Coordinates of C-alpha atoms (C1' of nucleotides) in Angstrom, one line a residue:
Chain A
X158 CA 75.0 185.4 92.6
X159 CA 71.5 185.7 90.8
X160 CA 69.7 182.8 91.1
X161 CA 66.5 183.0 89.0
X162 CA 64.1 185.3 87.8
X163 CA 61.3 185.7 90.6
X164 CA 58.4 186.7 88.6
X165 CA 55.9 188.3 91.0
X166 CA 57.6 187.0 94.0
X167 CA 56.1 189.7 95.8
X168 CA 52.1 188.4 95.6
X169 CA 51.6 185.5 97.9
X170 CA 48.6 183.9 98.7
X171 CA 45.4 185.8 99.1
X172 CA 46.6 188.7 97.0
X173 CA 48.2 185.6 94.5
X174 CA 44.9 184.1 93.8
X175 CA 43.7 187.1 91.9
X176 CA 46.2 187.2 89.5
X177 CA 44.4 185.8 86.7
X178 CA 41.8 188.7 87.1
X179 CA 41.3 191.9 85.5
X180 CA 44.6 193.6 87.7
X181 CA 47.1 190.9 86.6
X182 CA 49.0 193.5 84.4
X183 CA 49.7 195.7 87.4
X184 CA 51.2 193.0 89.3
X185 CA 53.2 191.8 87.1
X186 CA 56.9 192.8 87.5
X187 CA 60.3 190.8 87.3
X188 CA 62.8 190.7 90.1
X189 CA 66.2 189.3 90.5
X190 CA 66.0 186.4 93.2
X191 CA 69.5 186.8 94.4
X192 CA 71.4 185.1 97.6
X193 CA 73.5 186.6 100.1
X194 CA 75.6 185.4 102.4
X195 CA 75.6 185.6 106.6
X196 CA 77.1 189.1 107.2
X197 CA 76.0 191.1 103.8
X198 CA 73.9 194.3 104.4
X199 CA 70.6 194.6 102.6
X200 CA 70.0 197.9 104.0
X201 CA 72.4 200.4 105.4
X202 CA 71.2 203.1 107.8
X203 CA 71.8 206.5 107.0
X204 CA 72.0 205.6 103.6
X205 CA 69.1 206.4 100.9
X206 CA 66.8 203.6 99.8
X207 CA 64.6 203.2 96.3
X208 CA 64.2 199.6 97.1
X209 CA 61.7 197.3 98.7
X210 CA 63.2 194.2 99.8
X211 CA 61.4 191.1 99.6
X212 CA 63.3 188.6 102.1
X213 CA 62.2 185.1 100.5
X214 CA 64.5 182.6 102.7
X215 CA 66.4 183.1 105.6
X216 CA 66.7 185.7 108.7
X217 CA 68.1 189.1 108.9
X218 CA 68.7 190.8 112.2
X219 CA 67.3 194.7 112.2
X220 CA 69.5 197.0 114.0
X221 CA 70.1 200.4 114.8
X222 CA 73.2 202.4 115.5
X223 CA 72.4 204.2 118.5
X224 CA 74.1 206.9 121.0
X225 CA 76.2 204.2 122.3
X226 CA 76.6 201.5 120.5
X227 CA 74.6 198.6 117.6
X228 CA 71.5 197.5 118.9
X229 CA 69.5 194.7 117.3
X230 CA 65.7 195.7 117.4
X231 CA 64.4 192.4 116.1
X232 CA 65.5 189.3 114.3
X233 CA 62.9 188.2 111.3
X234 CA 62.4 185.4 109.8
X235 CA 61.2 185.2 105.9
X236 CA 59.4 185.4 103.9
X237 CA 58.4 189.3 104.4
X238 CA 58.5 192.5 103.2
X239 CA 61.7 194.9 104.7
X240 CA 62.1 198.6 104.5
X241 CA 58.9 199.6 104.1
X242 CA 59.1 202.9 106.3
X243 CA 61.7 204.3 103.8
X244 CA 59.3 203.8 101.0
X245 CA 57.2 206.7 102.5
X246 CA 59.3 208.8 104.5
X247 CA 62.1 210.4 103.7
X248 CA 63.6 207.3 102.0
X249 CA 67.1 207.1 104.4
X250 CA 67.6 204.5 105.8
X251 CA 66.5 204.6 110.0
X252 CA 67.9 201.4 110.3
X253 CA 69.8 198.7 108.7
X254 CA 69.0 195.1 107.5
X255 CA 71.8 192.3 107.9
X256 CA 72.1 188.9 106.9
X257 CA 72.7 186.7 110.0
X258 CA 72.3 183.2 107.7
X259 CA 72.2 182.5 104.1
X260 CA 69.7 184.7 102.9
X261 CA 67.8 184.8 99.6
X262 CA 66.0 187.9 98.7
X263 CA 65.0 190.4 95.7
X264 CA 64.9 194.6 95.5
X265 CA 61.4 195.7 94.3
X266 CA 61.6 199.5 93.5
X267 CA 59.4 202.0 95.2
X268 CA 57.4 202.9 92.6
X269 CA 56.5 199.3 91.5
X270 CA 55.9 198.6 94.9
X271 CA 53.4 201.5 95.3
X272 CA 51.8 200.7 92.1
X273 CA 51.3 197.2 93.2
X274 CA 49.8 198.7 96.3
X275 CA 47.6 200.9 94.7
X276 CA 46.0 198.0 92.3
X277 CA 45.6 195.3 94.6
X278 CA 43.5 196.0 97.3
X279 CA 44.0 192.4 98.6
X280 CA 48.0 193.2 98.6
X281 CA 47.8 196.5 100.7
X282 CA 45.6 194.4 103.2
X283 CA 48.2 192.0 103.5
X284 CA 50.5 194.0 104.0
X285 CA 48.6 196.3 106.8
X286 CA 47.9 192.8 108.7
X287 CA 51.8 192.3 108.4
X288 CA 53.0 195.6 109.6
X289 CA 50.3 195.3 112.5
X290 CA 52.3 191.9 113.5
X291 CA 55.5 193.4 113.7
X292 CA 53.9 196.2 115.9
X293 CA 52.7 194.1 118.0
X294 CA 55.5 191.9 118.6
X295 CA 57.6 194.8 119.1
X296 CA 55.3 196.4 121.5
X297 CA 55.4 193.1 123.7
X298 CA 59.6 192.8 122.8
X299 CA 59.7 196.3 124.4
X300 CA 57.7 195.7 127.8
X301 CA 59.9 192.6 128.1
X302 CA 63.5 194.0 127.2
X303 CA 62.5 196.1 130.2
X304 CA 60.8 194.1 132.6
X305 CA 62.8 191.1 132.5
X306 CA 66.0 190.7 134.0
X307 CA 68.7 189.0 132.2
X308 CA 67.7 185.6 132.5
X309 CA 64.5 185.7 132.0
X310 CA 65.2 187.6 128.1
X311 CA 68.1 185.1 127.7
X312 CA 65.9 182.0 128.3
X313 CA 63.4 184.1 125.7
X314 CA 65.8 184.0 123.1
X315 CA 66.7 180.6 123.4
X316 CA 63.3 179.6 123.3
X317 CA 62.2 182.0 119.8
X318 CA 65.6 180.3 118.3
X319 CA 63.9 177.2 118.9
X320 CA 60.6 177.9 118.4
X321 CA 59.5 180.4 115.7
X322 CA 62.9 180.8 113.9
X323 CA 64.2 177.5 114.0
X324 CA 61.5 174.9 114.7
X325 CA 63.9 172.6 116.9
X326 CA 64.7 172.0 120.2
X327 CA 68.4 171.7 118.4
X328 CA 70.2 175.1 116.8
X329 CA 73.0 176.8 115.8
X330 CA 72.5 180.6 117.3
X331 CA 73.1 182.2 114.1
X332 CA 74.4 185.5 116.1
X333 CA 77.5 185.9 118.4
X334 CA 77.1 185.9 122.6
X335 CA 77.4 190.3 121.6
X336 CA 74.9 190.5 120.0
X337 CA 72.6 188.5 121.9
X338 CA 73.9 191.3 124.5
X339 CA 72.6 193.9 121.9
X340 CA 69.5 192.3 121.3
X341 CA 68.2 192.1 125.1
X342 CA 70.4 195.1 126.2
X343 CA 72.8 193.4 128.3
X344 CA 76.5 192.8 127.9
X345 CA 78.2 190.0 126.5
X346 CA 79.5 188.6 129.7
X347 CA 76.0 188.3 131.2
X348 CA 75.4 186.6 128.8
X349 CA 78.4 184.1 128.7
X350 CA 77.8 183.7 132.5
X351 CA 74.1 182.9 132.1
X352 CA 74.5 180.4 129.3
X353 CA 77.0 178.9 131.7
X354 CA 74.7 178.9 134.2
X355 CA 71.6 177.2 132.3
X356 CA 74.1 174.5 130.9
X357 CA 75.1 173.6 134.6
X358 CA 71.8 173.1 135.7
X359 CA 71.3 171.1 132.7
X360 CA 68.9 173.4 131.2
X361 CA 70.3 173.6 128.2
X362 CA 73.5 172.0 127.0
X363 CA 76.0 173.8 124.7
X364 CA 78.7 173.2 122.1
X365 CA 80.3 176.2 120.9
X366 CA 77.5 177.7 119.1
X367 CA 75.3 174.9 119.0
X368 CA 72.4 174.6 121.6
X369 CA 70.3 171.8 123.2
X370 CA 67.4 172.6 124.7
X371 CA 66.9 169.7 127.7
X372 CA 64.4 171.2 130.0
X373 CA 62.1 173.2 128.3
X374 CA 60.0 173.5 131.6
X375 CA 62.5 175.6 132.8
X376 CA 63.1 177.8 130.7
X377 CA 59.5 178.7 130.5
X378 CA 59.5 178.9 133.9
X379 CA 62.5 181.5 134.1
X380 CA 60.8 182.9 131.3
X381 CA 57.7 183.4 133.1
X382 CA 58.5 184.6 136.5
X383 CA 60.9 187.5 134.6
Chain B
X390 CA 28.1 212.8 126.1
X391 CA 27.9 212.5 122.2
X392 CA 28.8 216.0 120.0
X393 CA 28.0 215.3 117.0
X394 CA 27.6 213.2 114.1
X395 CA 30.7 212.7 112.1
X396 CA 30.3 212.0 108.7
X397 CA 33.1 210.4 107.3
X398 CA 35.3 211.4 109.7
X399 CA 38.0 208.8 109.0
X400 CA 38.7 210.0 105.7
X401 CA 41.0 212.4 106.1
X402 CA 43.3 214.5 103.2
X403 CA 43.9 212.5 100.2
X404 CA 41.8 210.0 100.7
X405 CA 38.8 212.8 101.0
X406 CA 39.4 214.6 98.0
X407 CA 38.4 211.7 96.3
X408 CA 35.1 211.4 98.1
X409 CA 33.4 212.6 94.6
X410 CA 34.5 209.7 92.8
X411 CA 33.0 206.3 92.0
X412 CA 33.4 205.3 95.2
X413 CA 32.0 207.3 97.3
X414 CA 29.4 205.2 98.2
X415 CA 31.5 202.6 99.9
X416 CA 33.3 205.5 101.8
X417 CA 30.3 206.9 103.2
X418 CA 29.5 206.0 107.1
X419 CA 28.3 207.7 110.6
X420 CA 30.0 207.8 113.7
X421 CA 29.1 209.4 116.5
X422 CA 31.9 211.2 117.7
X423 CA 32.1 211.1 121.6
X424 CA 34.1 213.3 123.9
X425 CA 35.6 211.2 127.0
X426 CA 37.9 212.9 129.9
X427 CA 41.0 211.8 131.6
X428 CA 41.4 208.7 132.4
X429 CA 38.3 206.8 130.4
X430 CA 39.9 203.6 128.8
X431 CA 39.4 203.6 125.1
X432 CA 40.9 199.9 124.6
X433 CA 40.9 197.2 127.4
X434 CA 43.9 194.8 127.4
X435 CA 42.1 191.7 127.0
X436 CA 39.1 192.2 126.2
X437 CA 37.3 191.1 122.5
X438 CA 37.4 194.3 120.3
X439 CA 35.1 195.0 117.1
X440 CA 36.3 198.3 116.6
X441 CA 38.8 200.6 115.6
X442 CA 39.1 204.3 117.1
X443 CA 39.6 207.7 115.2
X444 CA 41.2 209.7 117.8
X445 CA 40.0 213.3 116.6
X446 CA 41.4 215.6 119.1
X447 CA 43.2 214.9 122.4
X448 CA 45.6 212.9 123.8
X449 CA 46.1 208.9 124.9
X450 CA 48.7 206.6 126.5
X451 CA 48.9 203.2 124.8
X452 CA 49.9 200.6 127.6
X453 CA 50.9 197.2 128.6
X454 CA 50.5 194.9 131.6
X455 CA 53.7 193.5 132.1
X456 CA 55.1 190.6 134.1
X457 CA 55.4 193.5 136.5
X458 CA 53.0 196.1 136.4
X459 CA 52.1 198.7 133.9
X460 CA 54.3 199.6 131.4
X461 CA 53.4 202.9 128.8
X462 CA 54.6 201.7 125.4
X463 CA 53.7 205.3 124.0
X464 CA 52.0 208.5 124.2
X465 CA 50.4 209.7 120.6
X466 CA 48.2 212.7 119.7
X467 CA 45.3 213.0 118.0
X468 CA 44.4 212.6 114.9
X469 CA 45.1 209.0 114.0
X470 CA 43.9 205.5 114.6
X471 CA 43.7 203.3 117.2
X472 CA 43.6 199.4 117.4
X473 CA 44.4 198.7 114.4
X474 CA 46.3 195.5 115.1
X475 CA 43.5 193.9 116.7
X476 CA 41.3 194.4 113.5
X477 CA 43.3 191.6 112.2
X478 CA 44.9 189.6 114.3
X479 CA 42.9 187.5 117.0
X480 CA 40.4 190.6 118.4
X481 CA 41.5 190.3 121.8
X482 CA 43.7 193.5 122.4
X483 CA 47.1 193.2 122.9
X484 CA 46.9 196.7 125.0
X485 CA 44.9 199.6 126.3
X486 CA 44.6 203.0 125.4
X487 CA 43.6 205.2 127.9
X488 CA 42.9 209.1 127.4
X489 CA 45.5 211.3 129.8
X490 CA 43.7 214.4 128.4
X491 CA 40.4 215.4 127.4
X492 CA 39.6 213.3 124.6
X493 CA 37.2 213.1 121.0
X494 CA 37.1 210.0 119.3
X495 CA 34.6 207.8 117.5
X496 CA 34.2 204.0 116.8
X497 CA 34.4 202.4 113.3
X498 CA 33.2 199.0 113.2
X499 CA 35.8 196.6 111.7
X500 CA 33.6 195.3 108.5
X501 CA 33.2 199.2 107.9
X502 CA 37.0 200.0 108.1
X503 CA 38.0 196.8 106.3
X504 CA 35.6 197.5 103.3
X505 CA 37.2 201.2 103.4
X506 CA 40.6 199.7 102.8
X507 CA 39.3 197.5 100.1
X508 CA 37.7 200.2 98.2
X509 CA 39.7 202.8 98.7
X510 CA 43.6 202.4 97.5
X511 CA 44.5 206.4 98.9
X512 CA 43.2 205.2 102.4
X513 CA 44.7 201.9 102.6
X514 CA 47.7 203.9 101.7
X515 CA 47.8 206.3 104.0
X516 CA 47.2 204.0 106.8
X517 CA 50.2 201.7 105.7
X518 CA 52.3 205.3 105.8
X519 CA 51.1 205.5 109.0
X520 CA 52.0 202.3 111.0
X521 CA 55.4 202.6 109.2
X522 CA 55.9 206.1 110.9
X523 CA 54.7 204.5 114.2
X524 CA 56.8 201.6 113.7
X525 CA 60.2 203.8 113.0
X526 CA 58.8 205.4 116.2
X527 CA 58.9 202.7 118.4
X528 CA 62.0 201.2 117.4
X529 CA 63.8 204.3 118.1
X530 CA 62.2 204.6 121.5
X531 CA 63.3 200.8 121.7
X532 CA 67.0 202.1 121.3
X533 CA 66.9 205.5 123.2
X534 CA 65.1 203.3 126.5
X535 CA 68.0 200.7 126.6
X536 CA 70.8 202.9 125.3
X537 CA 69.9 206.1 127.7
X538 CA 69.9 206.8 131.2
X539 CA 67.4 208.6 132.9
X540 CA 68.6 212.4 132.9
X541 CA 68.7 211.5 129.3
X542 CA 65.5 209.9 128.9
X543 CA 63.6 212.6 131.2
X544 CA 65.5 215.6 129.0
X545 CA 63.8 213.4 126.1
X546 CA 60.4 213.3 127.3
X547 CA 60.6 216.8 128.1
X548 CA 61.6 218.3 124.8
X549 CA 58.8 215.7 123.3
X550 CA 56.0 217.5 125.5
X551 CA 57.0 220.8 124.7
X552 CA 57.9 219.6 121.1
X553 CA 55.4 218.0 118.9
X554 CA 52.6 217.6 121.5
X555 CA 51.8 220.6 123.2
X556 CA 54.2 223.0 121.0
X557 CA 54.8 225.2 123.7
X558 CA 58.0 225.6 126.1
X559 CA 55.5 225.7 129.2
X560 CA 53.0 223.2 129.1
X561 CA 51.2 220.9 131.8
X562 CA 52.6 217.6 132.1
X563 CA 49.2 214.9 131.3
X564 CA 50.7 212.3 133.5
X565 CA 51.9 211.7 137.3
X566 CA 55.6 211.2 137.8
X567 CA 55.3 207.4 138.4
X568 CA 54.2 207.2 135.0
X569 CA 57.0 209.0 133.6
X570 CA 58.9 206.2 135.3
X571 CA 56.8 203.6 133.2
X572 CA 57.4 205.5 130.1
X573 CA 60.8 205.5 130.2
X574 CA 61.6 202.3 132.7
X575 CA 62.2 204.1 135.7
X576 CA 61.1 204.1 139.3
X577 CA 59.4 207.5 140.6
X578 CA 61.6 208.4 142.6
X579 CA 64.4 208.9 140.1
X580 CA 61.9 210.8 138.2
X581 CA 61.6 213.1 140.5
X582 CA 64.9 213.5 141.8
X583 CA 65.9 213.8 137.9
X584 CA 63.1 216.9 137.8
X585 CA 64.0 218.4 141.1
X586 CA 67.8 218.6 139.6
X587 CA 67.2 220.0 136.6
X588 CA 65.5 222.9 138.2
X589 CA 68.6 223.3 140.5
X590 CA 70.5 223.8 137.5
X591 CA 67.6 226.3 136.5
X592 CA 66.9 224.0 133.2
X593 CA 63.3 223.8 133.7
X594 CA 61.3 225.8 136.2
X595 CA 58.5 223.3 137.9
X596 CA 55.1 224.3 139.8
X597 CA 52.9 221.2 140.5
X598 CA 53.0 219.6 137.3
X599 CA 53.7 222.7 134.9
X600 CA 57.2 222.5 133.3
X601 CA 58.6 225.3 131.9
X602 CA 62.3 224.9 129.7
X603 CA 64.2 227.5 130.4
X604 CA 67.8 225.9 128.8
X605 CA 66.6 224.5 125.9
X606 CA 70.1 223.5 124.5
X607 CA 71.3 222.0 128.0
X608 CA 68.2 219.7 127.4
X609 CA 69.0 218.9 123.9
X610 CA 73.0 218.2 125.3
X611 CA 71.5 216.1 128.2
X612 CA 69.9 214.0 125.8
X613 CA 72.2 213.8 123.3
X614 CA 75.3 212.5 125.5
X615 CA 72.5 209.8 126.7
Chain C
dT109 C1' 35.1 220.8 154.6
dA110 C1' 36.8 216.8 156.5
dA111 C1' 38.6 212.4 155.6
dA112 C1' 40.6 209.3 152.3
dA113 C1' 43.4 208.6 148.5
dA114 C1' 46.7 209.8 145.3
dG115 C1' 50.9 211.9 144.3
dT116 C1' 55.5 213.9 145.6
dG117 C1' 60.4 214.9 148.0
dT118 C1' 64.3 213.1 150.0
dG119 C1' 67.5 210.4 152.7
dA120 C1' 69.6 205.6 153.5
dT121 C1' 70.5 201.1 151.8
dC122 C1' 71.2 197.6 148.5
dC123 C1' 72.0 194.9 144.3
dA124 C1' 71.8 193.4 139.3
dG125 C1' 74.5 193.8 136.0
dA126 C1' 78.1 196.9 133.8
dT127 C1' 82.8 197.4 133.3
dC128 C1' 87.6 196.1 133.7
dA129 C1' 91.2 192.8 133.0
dC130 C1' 93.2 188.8 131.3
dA131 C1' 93.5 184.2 129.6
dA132 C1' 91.9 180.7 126.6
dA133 C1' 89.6 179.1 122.5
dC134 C1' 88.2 179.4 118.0
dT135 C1' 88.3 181.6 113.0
dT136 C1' 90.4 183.6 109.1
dA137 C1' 93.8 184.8 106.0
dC138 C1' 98.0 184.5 103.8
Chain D
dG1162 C1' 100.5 176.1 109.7
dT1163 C1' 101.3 180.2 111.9
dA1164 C1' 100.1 184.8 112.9
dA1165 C1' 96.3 188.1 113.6
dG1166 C1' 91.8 188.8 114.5
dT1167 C1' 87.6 187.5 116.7
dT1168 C1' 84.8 185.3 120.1
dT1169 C1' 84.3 183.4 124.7
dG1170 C1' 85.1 182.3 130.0
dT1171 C1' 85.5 184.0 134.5
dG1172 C1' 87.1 186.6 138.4
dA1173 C1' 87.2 191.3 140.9
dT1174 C1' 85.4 195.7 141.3
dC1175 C1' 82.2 199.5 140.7
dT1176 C1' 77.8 202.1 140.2
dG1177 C1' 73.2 203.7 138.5
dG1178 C1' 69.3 203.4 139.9
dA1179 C1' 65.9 200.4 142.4
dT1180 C1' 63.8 199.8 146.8
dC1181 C1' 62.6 201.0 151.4
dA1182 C1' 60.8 204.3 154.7
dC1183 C1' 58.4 208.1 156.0
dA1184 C1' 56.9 213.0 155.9
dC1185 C1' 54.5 216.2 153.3
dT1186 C1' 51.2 218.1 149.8
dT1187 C1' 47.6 218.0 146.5
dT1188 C1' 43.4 216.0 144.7
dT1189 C1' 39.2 213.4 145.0
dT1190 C1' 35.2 211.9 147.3
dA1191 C1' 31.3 211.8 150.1

DNA sequence: TAAAAAGTGTGATCCAGATCACAAACTTAC
DNA sequence: GTAAGTTTGTGATCTGGATCACACTTTTTA
């Protein structure tokens, strides 16, 4: 399954450019580069966690087992850092990490990780702008989980599948009708009825799991008006 | 308006124990630390920010304007930061933070904070432990909005007031009942039916807008079954 | 301290979307 | 290749909570 060593996989741009200065040893570290396949669990809620992940290639849903049922909080797309709240806190596991496509990703351990953070002040930045994205996005993801009606957060998703994640107006949905239900709150016949419904008014046009976006207008419009 | 001068006021436990070091020179900076009442706005949705707040003492909604209306994301307590996100990203806040009690805070200039991170590893630190607690926050919040319904969300927002913000089974609530509704994605109206009830069933005794919990454990059963 | 504005209580009505109930299609596994 | 499991499509029904409507109360403002 290990596909090559990833020397300092971890230390991308900015914080990559330093490397050949005085704080090189204290970056350096080895880590497995290993690939998963749709479906394996990188993280497990609940269960205790010495590892960073560094997600190189591919997306992982992030979901949470709540009072009634999975919910997905966010899908994310590498490359990025995951689990970082369980390097501070009490290290179990609040939520757990899935593979939802092939997925290629290495295990940094905590204390590397802090060491790394504690030498590289370029590093720590990054990774404060990068936490600040995600808090952001999931500030807005939460105003529109619960302002939107079903529609509108159904032509949403369509529209991050083809835009961030996939870059294509022409996808597989790499996650069942469920848990698209899961993701925007709603059951899984809403959202069978409105995929129906945006494929007969030639929205969109669907083949089993594969989606066409035709009218993109549209969407945004539904998108828009909530 | 302005108390007093607050001389380093940012640098808080382990981070200040180091003030004697090497670096204390780059951690040194004034800030005048202001006290604003109810309802002054701290952050404007929308508007160009250069700063990031140190919320000393008091408490502040952060909010969103939604497709439809206002929507509070969260309520947090002093002390901690404020803004941070928009230190990064494009400077135009994504949200505002408005005080819903009496209220001390100062304003860091970004350069200032960003040349704290860079030369100071225990502050950079403690600010990434920080938006990681937030961020574990939030998701939960996420999952208890959409997973919950309101008898469970109210019981939830009760236990938090008398929990880790005011500390106190008989507190003042800081916000109007429609805003309880746009905390937890609810009209007014349920929120006050939900209250009236719960006094019925002599759970919490209500005067105006001071709650006292009488049945702690019905609360915590309320919230639990959702 | 009176008038205006903001916040609250409570009934009556309505509706988006959940839930139930099956049938059909598609995926795995042996 | 057939049986078992999983995912989807679609009607019929049900319901939590939104919305409307209006009286009452508390707070703010001038």
């Amino acid at each position: 399954m290990i596909r090559n060593e990833c020397r300092h996989c971890s230390v991308k741009s900015k914080a990559a450019k330093k490397l050949k200065d005085a704080e090189t040893e204290s970056l350096s570290f080895n880590c497995a580069l290993t690939s998963f396949k749709k479906g394996h669990v990188l993280i497990k809620q609940g269960m205790l966690s010495t590892n960073v992940v560094y997600l190189r290639s591919g997306l992982i849903k992030l979901h949470i087992e709540g009072p009634y049922g999975d919910q997905i909080v966010r899908i994310v797309k590498a490359p990025g850092y995951l689990g970082l709240p369980t390097t501070f806190g009490d290290k179990i596991n609040q939520y757990s990490i899935t593979a939802i496509d092939e997925v290629e990703a290495c295990f940094i351990d905590i204390t590397t990780f802090r060491n790394l953070l504690y030498s590289n002040p370029d590093f720590s930045y990054e990774i404060i702008i990068d936490i600040c994205r995600n808090e952001l996005e999931i500030y807005n993801r939460c105003v529109n989980r619960s302002q939107k009606q079903i529609r509108g957060k159904i032509a949403d998703v369509i529209l991050e599948m083809a835009g961030p994640i996939y870059d294509s107006d022409s996808f597989t949905l790499p996650i069942s009708q469920e848990e698209i239900g899961n993701l925007i709150d709603s059951s899984r016949e809403s959202v069978s009825r409105i995929l129906a419904e945006f494929e007969k008014d030639k929205i969109i046009s669907v083949s089993g799991k594969k989606i066409e976006i035709k009218k993109r207008e549209s969407l945004l419009m539904i998108s828009a008006k909530g």
